[in-house]
mmCIF file of C-alpha atoms in Angstrom:
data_model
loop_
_atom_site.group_PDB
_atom_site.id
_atom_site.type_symbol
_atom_site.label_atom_id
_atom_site.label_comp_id
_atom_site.label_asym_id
_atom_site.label_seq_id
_atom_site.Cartn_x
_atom_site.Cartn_y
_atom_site.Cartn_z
ATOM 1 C CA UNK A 15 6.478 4.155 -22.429
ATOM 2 C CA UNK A 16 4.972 3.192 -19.286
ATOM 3 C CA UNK A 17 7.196 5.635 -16.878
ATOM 4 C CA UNK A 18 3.892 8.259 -16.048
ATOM 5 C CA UNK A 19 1.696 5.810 -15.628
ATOM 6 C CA UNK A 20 0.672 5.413 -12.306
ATOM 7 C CA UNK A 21 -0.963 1.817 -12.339
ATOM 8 C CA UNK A 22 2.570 0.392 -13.945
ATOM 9 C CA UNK A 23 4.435 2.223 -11.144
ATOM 10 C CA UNK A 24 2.499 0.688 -8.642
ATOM 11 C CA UNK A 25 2.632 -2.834 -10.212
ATOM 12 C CA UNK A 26 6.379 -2.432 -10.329
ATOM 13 C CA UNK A 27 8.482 -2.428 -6.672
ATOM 14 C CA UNK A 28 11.440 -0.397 -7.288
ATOM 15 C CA UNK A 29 8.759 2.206 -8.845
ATOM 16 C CA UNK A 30 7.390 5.230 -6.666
ATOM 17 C CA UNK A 31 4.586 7.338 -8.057
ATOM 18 C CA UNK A 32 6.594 10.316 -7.474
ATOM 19 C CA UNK A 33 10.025 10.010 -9.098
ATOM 20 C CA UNK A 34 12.087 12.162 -6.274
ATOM 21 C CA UNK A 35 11.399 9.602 -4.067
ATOM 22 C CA UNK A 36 13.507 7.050 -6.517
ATOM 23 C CA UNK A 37 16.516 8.878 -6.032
ATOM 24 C CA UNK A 38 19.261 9.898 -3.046
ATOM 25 C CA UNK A 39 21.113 12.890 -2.366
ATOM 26 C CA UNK A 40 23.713 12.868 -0.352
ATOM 27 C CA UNK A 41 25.472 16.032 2.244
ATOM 28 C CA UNK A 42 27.382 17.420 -0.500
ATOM 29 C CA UNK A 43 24.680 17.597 -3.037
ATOM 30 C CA UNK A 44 25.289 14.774 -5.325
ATOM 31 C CA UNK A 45 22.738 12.851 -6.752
ATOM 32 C CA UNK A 46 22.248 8.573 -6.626
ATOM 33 C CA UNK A 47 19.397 7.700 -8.993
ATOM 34 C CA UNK A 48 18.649 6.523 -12.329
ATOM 35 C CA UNK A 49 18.130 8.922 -15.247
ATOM 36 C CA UNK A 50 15.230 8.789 -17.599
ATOM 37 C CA UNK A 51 17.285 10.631 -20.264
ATOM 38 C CA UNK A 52 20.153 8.302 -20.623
ATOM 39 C CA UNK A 53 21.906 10.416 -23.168
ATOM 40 C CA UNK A 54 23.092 12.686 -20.349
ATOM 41 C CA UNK A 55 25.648 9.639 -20.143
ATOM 42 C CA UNK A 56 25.056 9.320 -16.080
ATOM 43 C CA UNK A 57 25.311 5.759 -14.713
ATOM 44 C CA UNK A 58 21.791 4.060 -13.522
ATOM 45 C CA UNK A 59 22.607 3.814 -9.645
ATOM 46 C CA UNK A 60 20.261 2.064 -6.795
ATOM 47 C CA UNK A 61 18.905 5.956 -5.490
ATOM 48 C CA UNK A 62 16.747 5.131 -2.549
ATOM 49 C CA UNK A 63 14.990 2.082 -3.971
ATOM 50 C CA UNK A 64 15.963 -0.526 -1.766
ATOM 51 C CA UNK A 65 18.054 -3.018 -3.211
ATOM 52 C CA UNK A 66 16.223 -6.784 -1.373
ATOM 53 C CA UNK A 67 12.901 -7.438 -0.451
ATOM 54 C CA UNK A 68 9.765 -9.815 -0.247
ATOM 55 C CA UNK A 69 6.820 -9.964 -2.880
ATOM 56 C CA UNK A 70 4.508 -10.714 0.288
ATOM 57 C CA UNK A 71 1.912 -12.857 -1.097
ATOM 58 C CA UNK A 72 0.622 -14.620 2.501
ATOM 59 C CA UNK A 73 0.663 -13.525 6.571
ATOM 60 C CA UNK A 74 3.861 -15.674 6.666
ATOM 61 C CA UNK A 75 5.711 -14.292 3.732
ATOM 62 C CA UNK A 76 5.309 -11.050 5.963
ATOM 63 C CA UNK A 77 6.035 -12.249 9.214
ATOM 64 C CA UNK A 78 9.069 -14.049 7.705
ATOM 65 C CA UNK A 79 9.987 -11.012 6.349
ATOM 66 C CA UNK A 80 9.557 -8.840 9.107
ATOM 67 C CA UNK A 81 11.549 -11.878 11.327
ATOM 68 C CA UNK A 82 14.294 -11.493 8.837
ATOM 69 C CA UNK A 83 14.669 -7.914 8.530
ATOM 70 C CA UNK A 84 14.726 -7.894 12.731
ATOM 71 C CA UNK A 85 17.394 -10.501 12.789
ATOM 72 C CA UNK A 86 19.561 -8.713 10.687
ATOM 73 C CA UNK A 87 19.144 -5.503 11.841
ATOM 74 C CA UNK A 88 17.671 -3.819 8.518
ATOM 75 C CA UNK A 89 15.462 -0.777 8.203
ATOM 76 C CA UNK A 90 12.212 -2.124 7.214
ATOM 77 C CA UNK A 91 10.065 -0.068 4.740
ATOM 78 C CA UNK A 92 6.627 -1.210 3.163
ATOM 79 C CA UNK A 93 5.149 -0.433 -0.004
ATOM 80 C CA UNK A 94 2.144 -1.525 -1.653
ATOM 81 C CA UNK A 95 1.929 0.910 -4.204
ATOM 82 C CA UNK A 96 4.068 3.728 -3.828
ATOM 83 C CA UNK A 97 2.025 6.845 -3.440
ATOM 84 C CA UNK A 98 3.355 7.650 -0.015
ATOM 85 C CA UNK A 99 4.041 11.407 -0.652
ATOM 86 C CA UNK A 100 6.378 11.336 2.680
ATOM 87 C CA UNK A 101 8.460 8.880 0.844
ATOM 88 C CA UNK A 102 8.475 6.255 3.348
ATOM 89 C CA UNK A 103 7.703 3.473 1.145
ATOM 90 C CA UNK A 104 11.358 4.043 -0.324
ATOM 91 C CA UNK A 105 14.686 3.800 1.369
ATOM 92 C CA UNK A 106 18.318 3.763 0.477
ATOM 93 C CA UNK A 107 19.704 0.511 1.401
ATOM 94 C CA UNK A 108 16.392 -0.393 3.297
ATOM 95 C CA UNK A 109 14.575 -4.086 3.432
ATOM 96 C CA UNK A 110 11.417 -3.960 1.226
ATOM 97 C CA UNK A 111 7.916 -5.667 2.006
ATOM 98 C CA UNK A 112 5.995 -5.130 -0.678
ATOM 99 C CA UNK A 113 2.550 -6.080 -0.198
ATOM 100 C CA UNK A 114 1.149 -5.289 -3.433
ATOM 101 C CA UNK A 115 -0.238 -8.635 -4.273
ATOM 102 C CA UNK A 116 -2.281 -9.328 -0.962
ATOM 103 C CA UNK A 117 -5.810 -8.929 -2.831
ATOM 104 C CA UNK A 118 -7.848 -10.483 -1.250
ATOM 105 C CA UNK A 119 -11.714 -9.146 -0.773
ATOM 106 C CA UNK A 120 -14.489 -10.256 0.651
ATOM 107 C CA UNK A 121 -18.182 -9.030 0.802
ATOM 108 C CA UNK A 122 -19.986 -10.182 4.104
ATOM 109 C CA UNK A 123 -24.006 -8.712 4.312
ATOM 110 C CA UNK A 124 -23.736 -9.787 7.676
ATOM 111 C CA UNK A 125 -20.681 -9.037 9.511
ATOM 112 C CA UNK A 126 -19.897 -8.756 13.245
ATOM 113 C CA UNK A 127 -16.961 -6.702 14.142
ATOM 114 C CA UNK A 128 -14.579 -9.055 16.478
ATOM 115 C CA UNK A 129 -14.462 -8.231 20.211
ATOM 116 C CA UNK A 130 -17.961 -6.393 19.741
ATOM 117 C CA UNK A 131 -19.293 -5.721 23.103
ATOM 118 C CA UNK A 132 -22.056 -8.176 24.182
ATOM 119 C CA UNK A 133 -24.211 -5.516 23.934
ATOM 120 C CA UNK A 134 -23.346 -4.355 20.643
ATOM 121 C CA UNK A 135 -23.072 -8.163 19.580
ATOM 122 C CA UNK A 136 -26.222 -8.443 17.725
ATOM 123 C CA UNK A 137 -25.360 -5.600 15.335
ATOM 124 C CA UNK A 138 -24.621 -6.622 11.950
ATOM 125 C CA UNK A 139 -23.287 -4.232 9.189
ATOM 126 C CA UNK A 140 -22.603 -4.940 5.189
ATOM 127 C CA UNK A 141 -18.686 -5.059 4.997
ATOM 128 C CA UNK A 142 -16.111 -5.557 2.537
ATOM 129 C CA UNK A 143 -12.836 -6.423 3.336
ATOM 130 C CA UNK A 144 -9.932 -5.329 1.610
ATOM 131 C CA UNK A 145 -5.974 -6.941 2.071
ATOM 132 C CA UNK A 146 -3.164 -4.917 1.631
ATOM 133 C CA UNK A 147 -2.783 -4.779 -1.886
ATOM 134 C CA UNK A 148 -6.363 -3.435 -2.881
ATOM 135 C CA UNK A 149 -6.011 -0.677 -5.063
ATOM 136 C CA UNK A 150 -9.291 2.032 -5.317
ATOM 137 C CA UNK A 151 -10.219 0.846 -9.212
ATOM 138 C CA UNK A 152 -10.388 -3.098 -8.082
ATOM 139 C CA UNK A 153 -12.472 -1.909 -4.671
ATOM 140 C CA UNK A 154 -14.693 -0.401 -6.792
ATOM 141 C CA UNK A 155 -15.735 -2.454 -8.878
ATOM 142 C CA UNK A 156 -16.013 -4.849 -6.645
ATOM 143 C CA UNK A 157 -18.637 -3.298 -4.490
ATOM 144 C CA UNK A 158 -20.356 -2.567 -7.409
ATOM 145 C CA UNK A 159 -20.850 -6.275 -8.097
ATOM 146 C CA UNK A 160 -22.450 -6.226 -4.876
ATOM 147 C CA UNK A 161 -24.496 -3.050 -5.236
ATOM 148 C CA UNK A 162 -22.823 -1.233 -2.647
ATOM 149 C CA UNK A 163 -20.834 1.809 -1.877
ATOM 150 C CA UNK A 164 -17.481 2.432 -0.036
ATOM 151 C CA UNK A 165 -15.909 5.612 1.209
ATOM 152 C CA UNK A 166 -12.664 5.805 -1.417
ATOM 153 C CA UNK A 167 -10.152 7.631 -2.751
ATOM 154 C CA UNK A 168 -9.248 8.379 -5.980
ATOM 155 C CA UNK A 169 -6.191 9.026 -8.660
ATOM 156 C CA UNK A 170 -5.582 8.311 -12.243
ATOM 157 C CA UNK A 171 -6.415 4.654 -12.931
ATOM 158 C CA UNK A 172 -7.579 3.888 -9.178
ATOM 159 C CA UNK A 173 -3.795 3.284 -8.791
ATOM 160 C CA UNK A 174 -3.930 4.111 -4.845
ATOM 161 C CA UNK A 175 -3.896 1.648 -2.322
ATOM 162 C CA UNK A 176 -7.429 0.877 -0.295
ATOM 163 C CA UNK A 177 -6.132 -0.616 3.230
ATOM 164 C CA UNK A 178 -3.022 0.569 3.838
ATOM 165 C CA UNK A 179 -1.804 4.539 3.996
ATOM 166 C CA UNK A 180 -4.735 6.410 2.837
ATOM 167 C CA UNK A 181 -7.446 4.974 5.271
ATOM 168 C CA UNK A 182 -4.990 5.345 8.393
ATOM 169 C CA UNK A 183 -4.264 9.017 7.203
ATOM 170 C CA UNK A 184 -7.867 9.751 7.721
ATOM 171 C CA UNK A 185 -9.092 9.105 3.945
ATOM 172 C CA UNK A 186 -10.523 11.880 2.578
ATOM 173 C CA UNK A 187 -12.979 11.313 -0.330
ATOM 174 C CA UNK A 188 -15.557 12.966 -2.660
ATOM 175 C CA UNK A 189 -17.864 11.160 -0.514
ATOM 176 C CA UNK A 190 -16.566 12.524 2.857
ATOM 177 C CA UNK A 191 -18.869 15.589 3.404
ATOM 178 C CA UNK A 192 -21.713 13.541 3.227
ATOM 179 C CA UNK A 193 -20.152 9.970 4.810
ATOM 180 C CA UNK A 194 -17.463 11.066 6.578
ATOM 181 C CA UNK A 195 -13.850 10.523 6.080
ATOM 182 C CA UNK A 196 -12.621 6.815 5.179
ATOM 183 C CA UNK A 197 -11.165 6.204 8.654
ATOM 184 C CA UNK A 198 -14.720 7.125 10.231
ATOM 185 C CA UNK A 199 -16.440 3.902 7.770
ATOM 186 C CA UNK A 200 -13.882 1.150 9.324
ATOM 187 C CA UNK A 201 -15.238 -1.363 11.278
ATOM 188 C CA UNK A 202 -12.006 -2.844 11.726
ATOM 189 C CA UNK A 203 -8.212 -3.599 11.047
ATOM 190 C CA UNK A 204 -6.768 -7.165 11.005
ATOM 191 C CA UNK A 205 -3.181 -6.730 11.862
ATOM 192 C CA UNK A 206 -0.283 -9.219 10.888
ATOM 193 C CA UNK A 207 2.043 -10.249 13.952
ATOM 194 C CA UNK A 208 5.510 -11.336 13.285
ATOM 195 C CA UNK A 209 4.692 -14.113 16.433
ATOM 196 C CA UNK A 210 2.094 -15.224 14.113
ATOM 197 C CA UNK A 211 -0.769 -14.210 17.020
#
C-alpha cells in the first residue's frame, strides 16, 4: 500500500502529503472525504480535492489554464506536490494546475542573471535551474552529476518540491547556518504570464 508514502502522494494529483487536507468539513461538523478504512461503510466523496484540472506539462498548458480558470470564474489552486502544510494546494470545488511534471533542469557554469546591472554584467555564477516540478531527491542528484552543491530541503524520499513553495517561504536547510537560507542562494525566478510575456 502506497497511501504513507510521500513520493506516490506527490506523483498522484488528488493526493496531499497530509491527509486532512484531502477532506472538507462543513458548519455543522460533517465530514466530505474519502475513508481509508472502507469497512466503516462511509461513501468515498470529492473532500477538498478539486474535482478538474490541468497536468501542466508546458508555459502554455499553464497559461491556458490559468486563461480558463479566469474566464470561468474558478478558484485557482496549484500543486506540484502537495506538501503545502497551509493546505492551499487543495480546494473544494477549486480548478487544479498541477505542475508536477515541469522538470526541467539545467546546469549553466556560466550564467548571467537577466536585467543584471551593466555594472554587475560581467559577473558570472554556476547555476542550476530548476522548473516547477523539481522535487529535492532529482535536484540532488543532479548537481551531483555536476559536482556541485545547492541549498535544499529535505523529507522522506526527497518528495518536496525545489522551485515552488519551499524556496519562496524562505527555505530553510541543513545547510542554512553556514549558506544561508534557500531564498538568499536565488539568482532568479522565471515567472509564467497568462499574456504569454
Amino acid at each position: 500500500m502506497q497511501y504513507t508514502n510521500g513520493t506516490w502522494r506527490a506523483d498522484t494529483p488528488g493526493a496531499m502529503q497530509n491527509t486532512n487536507f484531502e477532506a472538507f468539513i462543513f458548519s455543522n461538523g460533517t465530514v466530505d472525504a474519502c475513508y481509508l478504512d472502507a469497512s466503516l461503510g462511509f461513501p468515498c466523496l470529492q473532500g477538498s480535492i478539486p474535482p478538474i484540472g490541468v497536468d501542466a506539462r508546458t508555459v502554455s498548458d499553464v497559461q491556458a489554464a490559468v486563461k480558463f480558470a479566469k474566464r470561468f470564474n474558478l478558484r485557482l489552486v496549484i500543486k506540484n506536490t502537495g506538501h503545502d502544510y497551509l493546505g492551499r494546494s487543495a480546494g473544494r470545488g477549486a480548478f487544479m494546475l498541477w505542475t508536477h511534471y515541469l522538470k526541467e533542469m539545467t546546469y549553466d557554469a556560466s550564467f548571467t542573471p537577466l536585467g543584471a546591472s551593466s555594472e554587475n554584467s560581467h559577473s558570472t555564477f554556476k547555476a542550476v535551474t530548476f522548473g516547477a516540478g523539481i522535487q529535492w531527491a532529482e535536484a540532488y542528484a543532479f548537481v551531483q552529476e555536476h559536482n556541485q552543491t545547492v541549498v535544499g530541503g529535505i523529507s522522506l524520499g526527497g518528495s518536496v518540491g525545489a522551485a515552488g513553495g519551499w524556496v519562496m517561504g524562505g527555505g530553510h536547510s541543513a545547510m542554512s547556518p553556514s549558506l544561508g537560507l534557500g531564498i538568499d542562494n536565488v539568482l532568479q525566478f522565471s515567472v509564467v504570464l497568462s499574456d504569454g510575456s
